[in-house]
Tab-separated table of N, CA and C in Angstrom:
chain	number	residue	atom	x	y	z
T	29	UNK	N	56.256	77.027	32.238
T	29	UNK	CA	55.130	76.777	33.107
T	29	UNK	C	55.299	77.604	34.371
T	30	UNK	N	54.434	78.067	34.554
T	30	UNK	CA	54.333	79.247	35.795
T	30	UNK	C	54.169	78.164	37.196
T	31	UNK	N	54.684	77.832	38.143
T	31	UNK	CA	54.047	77.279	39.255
T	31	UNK	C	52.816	78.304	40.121
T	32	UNK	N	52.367	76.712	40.964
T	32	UNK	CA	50.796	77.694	41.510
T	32	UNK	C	51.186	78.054	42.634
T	33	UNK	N	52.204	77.483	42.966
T	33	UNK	CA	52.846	78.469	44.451
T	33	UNK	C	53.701	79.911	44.425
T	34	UNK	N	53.427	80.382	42.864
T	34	UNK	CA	53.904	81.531	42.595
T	34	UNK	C	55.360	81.726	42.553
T	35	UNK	N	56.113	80.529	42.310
T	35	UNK	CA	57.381	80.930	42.305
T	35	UNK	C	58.210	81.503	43.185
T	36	UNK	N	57.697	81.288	44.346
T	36	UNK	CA	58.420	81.414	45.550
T	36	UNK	C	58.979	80.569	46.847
T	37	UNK	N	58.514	79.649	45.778
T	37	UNK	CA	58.979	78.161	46.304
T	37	UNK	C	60.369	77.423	46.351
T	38	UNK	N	61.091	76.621	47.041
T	38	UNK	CA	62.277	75.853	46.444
T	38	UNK	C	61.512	74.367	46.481
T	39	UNK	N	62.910	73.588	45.697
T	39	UNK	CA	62.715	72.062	46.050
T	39	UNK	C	62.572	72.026	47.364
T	40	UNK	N	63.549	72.297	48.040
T	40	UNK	CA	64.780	72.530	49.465
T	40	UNK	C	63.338	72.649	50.777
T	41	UNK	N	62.743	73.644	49.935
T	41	UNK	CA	61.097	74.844	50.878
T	41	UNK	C	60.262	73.769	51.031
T	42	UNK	N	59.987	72.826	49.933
T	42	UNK	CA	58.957	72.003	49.565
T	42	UNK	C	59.150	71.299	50.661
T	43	UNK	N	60.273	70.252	50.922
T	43	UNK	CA	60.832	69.408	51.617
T	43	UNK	C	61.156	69.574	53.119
T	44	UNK	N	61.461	70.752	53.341
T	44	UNK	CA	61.113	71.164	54.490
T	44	UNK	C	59.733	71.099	55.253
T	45	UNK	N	58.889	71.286	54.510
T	45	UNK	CA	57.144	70.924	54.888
T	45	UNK	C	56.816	69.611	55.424
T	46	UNK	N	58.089	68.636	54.896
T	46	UNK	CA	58.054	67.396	55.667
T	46	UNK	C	59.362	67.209	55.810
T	47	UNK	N	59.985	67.759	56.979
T	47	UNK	CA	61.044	67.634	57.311
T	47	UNK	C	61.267	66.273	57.753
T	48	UNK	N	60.434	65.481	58.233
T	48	UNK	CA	60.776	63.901	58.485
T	48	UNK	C	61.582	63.244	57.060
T	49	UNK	N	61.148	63.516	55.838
T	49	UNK	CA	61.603	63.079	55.109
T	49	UNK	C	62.508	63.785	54.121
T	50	UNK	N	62.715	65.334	54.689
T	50	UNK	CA	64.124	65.764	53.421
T	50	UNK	C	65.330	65.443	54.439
T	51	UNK	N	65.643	64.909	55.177
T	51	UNK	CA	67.001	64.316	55.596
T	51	UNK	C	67.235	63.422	55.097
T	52	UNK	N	66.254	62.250	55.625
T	52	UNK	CA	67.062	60.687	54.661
T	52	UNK	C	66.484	60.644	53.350
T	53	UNK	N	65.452	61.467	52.488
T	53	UNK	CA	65.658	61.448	51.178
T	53	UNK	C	66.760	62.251	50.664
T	54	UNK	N	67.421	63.463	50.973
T	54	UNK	CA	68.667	63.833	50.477
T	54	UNK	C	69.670	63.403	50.341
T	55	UNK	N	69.754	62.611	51.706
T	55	UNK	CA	71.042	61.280	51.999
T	55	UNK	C	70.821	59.928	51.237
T	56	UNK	N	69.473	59.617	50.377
T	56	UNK	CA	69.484	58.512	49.779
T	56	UNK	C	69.936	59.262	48.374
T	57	UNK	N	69.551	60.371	47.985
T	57	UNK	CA	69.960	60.743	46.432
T	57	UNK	C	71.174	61.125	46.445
T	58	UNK	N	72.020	61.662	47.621
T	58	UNK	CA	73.390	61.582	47.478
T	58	UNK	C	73.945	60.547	47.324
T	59	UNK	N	73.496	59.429	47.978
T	59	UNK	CA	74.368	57.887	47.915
T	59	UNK	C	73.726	57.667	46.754
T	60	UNK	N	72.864	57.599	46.346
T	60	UNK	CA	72.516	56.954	44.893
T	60	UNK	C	73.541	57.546	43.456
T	61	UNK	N	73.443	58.940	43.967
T	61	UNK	CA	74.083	59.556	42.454
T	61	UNK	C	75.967	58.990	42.618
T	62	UNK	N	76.015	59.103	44.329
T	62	UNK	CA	77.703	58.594	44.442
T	62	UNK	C	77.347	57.113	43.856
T	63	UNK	N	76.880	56.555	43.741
T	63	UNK	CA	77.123	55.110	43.680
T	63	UNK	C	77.032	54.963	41.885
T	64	UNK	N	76.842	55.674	41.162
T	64	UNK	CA	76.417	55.503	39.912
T	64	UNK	C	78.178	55.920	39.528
T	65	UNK	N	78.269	54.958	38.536
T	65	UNK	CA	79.852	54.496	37.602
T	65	UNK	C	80.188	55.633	37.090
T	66	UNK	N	80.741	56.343	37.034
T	66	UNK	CA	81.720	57.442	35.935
T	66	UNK	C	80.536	58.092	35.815
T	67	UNK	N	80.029	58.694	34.488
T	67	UNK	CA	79.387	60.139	34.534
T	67	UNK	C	78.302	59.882	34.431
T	68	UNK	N	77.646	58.354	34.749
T	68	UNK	CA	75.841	58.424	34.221
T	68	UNK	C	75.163	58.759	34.916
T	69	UNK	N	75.202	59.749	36.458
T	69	UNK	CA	74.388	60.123	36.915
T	69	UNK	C	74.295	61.459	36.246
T	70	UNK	N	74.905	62.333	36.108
T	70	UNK	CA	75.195	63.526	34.973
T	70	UNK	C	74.131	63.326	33.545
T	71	UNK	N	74.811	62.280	33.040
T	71	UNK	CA	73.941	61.687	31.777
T	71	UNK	C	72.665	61.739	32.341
T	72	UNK	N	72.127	60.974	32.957
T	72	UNK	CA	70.859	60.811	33.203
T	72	UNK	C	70.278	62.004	33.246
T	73	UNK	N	70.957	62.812	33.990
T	73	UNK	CA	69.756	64.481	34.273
T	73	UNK	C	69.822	65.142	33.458
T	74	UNK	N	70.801	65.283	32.945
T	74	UNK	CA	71.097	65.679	31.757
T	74	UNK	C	69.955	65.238	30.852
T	75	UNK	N	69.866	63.985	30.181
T	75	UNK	CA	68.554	63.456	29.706
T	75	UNK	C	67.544	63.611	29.424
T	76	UNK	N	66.963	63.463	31.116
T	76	UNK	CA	65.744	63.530	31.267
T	76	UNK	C	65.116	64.981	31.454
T	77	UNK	N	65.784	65.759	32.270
T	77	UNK	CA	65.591	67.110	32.108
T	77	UNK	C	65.862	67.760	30.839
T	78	UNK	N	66.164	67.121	29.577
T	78	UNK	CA	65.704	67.508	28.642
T	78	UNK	C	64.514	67.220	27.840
T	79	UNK	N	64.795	65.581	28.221
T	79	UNK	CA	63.127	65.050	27.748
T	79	UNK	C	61.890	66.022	28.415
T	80	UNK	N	61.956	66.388	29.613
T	80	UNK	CA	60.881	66.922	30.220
T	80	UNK	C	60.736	68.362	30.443
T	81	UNK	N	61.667	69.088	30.537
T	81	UNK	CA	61.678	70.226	30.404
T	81	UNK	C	62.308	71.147	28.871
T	82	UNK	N	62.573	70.199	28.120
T	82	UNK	CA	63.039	70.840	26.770
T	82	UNK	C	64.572	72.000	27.211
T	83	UNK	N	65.162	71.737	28.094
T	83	UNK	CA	66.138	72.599	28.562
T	83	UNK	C	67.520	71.325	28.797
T	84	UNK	N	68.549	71.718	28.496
T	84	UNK	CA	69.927	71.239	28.440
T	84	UNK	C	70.018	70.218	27.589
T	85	UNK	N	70.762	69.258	27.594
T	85	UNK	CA	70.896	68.263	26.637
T	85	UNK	C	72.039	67.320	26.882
T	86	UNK	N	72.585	66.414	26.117
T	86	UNK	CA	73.745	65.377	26.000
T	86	UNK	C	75.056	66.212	25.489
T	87	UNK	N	74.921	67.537	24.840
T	87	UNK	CA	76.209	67.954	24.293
T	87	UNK	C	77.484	67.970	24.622
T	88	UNK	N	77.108	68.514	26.206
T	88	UNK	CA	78.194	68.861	27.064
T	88	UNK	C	79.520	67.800	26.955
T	89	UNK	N	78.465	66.519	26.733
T	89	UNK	CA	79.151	65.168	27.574
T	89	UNK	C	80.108	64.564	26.343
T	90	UNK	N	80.008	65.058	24.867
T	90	UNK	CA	80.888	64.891	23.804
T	90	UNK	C	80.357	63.618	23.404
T	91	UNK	N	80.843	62.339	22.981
T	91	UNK	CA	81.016	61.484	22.473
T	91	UNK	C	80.269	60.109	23.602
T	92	UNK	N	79.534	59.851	23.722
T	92	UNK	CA	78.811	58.565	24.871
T	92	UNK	C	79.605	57.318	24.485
T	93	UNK	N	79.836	56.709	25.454
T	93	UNK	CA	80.455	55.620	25.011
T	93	UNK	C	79.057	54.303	24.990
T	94	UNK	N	79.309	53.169	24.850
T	94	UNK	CA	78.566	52.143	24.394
T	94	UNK	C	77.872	51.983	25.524
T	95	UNK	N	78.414	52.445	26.376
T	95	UNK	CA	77.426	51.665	27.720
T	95	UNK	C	77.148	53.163	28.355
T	96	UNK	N	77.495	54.065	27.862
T	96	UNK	CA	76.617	55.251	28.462
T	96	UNK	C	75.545	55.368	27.475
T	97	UNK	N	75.199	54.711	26.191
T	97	UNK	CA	74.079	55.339	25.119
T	97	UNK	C	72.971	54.154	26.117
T	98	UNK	N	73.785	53.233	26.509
T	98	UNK	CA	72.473	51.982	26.677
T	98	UNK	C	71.712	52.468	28.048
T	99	UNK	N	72.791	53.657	28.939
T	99	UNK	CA	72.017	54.198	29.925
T	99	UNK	C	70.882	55.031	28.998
T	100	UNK	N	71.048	55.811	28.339
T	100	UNK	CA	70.894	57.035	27.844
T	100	UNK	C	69.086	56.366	27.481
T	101	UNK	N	69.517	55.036	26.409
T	101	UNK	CA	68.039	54.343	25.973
T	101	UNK	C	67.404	53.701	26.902
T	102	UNK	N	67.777	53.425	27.739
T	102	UNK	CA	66.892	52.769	29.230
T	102	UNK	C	66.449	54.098	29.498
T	103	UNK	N	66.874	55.293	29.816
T	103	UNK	CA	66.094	56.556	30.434
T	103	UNK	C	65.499	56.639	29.545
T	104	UNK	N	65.101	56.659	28.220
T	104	UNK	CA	64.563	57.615	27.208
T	104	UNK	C	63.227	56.706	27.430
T	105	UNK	N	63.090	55.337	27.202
T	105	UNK	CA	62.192	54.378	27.162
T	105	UNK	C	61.574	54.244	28.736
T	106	UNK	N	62.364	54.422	30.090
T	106	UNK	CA	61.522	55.214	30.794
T	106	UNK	C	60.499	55.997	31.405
T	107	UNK	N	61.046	57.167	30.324
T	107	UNK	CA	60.273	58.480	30.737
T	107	UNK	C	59.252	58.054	29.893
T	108	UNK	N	59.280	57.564	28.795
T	108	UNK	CA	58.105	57.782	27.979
T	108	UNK	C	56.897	56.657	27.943
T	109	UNK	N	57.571	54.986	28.502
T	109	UNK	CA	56.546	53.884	29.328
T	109	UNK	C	57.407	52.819	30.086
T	110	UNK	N	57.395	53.172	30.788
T	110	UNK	CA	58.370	52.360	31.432
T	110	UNK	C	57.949	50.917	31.831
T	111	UNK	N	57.033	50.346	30.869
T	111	UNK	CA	56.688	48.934	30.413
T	111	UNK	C	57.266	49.144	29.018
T	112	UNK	N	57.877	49.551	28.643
T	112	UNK	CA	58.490	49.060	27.300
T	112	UNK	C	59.913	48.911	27.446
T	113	UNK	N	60.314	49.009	29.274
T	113	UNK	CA	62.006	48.655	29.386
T	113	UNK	C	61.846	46.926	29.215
T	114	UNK	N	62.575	46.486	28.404
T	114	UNK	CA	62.459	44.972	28.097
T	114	UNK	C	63.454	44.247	28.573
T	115	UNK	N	63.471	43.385	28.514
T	115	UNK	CA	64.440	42.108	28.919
T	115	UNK	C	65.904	42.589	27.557
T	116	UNK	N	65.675	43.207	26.046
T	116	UNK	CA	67.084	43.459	25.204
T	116	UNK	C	67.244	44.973	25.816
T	117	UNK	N	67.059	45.977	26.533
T	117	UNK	CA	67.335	47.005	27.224
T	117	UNK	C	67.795	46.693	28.185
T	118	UNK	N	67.281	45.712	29.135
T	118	UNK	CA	68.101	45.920	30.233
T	118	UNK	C	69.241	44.866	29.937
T	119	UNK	N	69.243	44.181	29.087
T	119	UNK	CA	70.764	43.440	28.705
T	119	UNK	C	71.507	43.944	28.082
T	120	UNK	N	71.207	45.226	27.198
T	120	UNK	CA	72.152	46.151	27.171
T	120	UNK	C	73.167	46.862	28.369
T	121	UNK	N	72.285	47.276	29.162
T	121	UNK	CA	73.142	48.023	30.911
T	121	UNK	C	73.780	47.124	31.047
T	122	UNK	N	73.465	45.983	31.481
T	122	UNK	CA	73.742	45.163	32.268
T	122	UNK	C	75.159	44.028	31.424
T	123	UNK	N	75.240	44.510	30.506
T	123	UNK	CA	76.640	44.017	29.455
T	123	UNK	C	77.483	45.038	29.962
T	124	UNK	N	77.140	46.023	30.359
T	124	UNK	CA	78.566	47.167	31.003
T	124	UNK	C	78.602	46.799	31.961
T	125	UNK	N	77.532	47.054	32.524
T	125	UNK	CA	77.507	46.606	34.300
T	125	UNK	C	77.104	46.380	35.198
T	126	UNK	N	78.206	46.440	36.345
T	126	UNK	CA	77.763	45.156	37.285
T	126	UNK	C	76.317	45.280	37.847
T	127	UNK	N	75.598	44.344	38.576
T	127	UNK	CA	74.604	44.277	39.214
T	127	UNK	C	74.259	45.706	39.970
T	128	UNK	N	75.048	45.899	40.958
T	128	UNK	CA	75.475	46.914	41.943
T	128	UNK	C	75.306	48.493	41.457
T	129	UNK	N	76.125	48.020	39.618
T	129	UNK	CA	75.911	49.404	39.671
T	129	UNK	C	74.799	49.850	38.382
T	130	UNK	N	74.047	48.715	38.028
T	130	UNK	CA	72.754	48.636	37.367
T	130	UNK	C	71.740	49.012	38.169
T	131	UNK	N	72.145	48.873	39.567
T	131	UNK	CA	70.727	49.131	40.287
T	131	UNK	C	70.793	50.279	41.268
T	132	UNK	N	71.828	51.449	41.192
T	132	UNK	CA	72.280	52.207	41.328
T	132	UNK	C	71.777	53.196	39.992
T	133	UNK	N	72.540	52.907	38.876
T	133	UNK	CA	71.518	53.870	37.686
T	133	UNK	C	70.187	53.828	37.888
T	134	UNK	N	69.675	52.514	38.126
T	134	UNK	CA	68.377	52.172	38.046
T	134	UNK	C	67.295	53.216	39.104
T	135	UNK	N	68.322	53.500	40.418
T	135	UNK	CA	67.442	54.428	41.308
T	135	UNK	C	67.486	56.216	40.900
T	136	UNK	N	68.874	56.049	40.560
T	136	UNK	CA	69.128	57.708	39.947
T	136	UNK	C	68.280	57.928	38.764
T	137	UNK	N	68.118	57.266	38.005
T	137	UNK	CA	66.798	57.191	36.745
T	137	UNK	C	65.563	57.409	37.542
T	138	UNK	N	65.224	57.067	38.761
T	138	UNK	CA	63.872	57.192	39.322
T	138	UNK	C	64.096	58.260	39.820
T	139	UNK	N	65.212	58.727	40.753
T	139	UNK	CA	64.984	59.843	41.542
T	139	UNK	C	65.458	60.802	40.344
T	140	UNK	N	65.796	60.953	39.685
T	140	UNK	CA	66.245	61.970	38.672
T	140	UNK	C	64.448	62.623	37.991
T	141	UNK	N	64.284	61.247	37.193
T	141	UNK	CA	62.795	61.053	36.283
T	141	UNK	C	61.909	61.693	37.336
T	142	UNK	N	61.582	61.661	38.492
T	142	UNK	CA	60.794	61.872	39.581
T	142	UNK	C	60.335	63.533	40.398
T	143	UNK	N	61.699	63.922	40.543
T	143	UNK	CA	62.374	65.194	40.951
T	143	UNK	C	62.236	65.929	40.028
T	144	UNK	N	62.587	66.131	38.610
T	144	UNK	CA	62.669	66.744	37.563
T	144	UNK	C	60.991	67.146	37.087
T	145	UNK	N	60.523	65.575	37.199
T	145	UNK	CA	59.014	65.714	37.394
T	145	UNK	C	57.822	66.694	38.015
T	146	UNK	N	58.541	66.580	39.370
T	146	UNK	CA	57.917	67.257	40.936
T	146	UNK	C	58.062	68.677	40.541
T	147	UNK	N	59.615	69.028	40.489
T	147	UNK	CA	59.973	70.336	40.048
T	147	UNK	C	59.193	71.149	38.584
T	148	UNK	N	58.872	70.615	37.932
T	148	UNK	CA	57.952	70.756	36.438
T	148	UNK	C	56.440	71.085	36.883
T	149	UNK	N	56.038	70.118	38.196
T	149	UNK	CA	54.763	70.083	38.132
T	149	UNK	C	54.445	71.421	39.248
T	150	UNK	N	55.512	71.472	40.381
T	150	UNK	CA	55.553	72.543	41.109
T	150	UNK	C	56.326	74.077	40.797
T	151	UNK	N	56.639	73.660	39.232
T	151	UNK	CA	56.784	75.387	38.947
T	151	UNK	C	58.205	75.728	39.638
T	152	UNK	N	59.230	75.054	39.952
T	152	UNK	CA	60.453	74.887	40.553
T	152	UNK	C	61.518	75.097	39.756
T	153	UNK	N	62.806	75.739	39.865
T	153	UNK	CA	63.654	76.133	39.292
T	153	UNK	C	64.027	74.530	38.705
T	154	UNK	N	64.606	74.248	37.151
T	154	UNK	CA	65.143	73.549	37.053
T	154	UNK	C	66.566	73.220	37.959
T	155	UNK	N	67.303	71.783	38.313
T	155	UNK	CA	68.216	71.715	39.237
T	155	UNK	C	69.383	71.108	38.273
T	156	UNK	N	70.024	72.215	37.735
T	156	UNK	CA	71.464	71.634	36.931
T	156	UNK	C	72.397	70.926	37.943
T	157	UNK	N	72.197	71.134	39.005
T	157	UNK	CA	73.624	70.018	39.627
T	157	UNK	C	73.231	68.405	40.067
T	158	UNK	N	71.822	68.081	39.318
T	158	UNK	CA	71.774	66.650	39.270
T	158	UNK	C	71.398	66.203	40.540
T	159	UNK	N	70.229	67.507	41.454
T	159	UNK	CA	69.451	66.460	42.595
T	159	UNK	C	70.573	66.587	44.096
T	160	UNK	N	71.015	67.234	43.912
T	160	UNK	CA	71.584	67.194	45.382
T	160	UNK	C	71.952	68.739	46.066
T	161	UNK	N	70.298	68.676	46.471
T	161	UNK	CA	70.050	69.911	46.673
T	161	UNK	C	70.760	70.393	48.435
């Protein structure tokens, strides 16, 4: 997809246009992705920037363990209606883990799903390092 700002745009450029808000939104997606357990903030972009851009994938990450696939199916069900995350999905996460850090994936799934989004719709370099621009 070609963007209509001609590709001379960044995320970084975008955000600058409202500089009120690329400080403490950068500082909330850094604490969000720090706050997410072992590698599921990775997983997640990984993910979804494949769901949405047809580019990268889960390979890298080898073998998912049980409670990284149940991240993996909460994002997938997500992106695609995120009224079909149910009460046996989210008791999947939430059998790995804690509250704290369920609702921690839970924001990196939004700002990931969101960003990846923005960037797609504005013709923006995909962002392999997972949003922390």
């Amino acid at each position: 997809m070609t963007g209509w700002l001609g590709g001379h745009a960044s995320e970084a450029s975008l955000l600058a246009v409202r500089s009120g808000l690329a400080e403490p939104l950068a500082e909330l997606r850094a604490q969000t992705r720090h706050e997410c357990p072992g590698r599921t903030a990775a997983i997640l972009d990984a993910r979804i920037g494949q769901m949405i851009t047809g580019q990268g994938g889960l390979e890298p990450f080898g073998e998912l363990t049980d409670a990284e696939q149940a991240v993996v199916a909460v994002a997938e069900q997500f992106l695609l209606d995120a009224h079909g995350v149910d009460d046996a999905l989210m008791e999947r996460l939430t059998a790995s883990y804690t509250p704290a850090e369920t609702i921690a994936i839970m924001f990196q799934l939004a700002f990931a799903d969101g960003f990846t989004k923005l960037r797609r719709v504005m013709g923006l370099p995909s962002d392999h390092q997972g949003g922390d621009d």
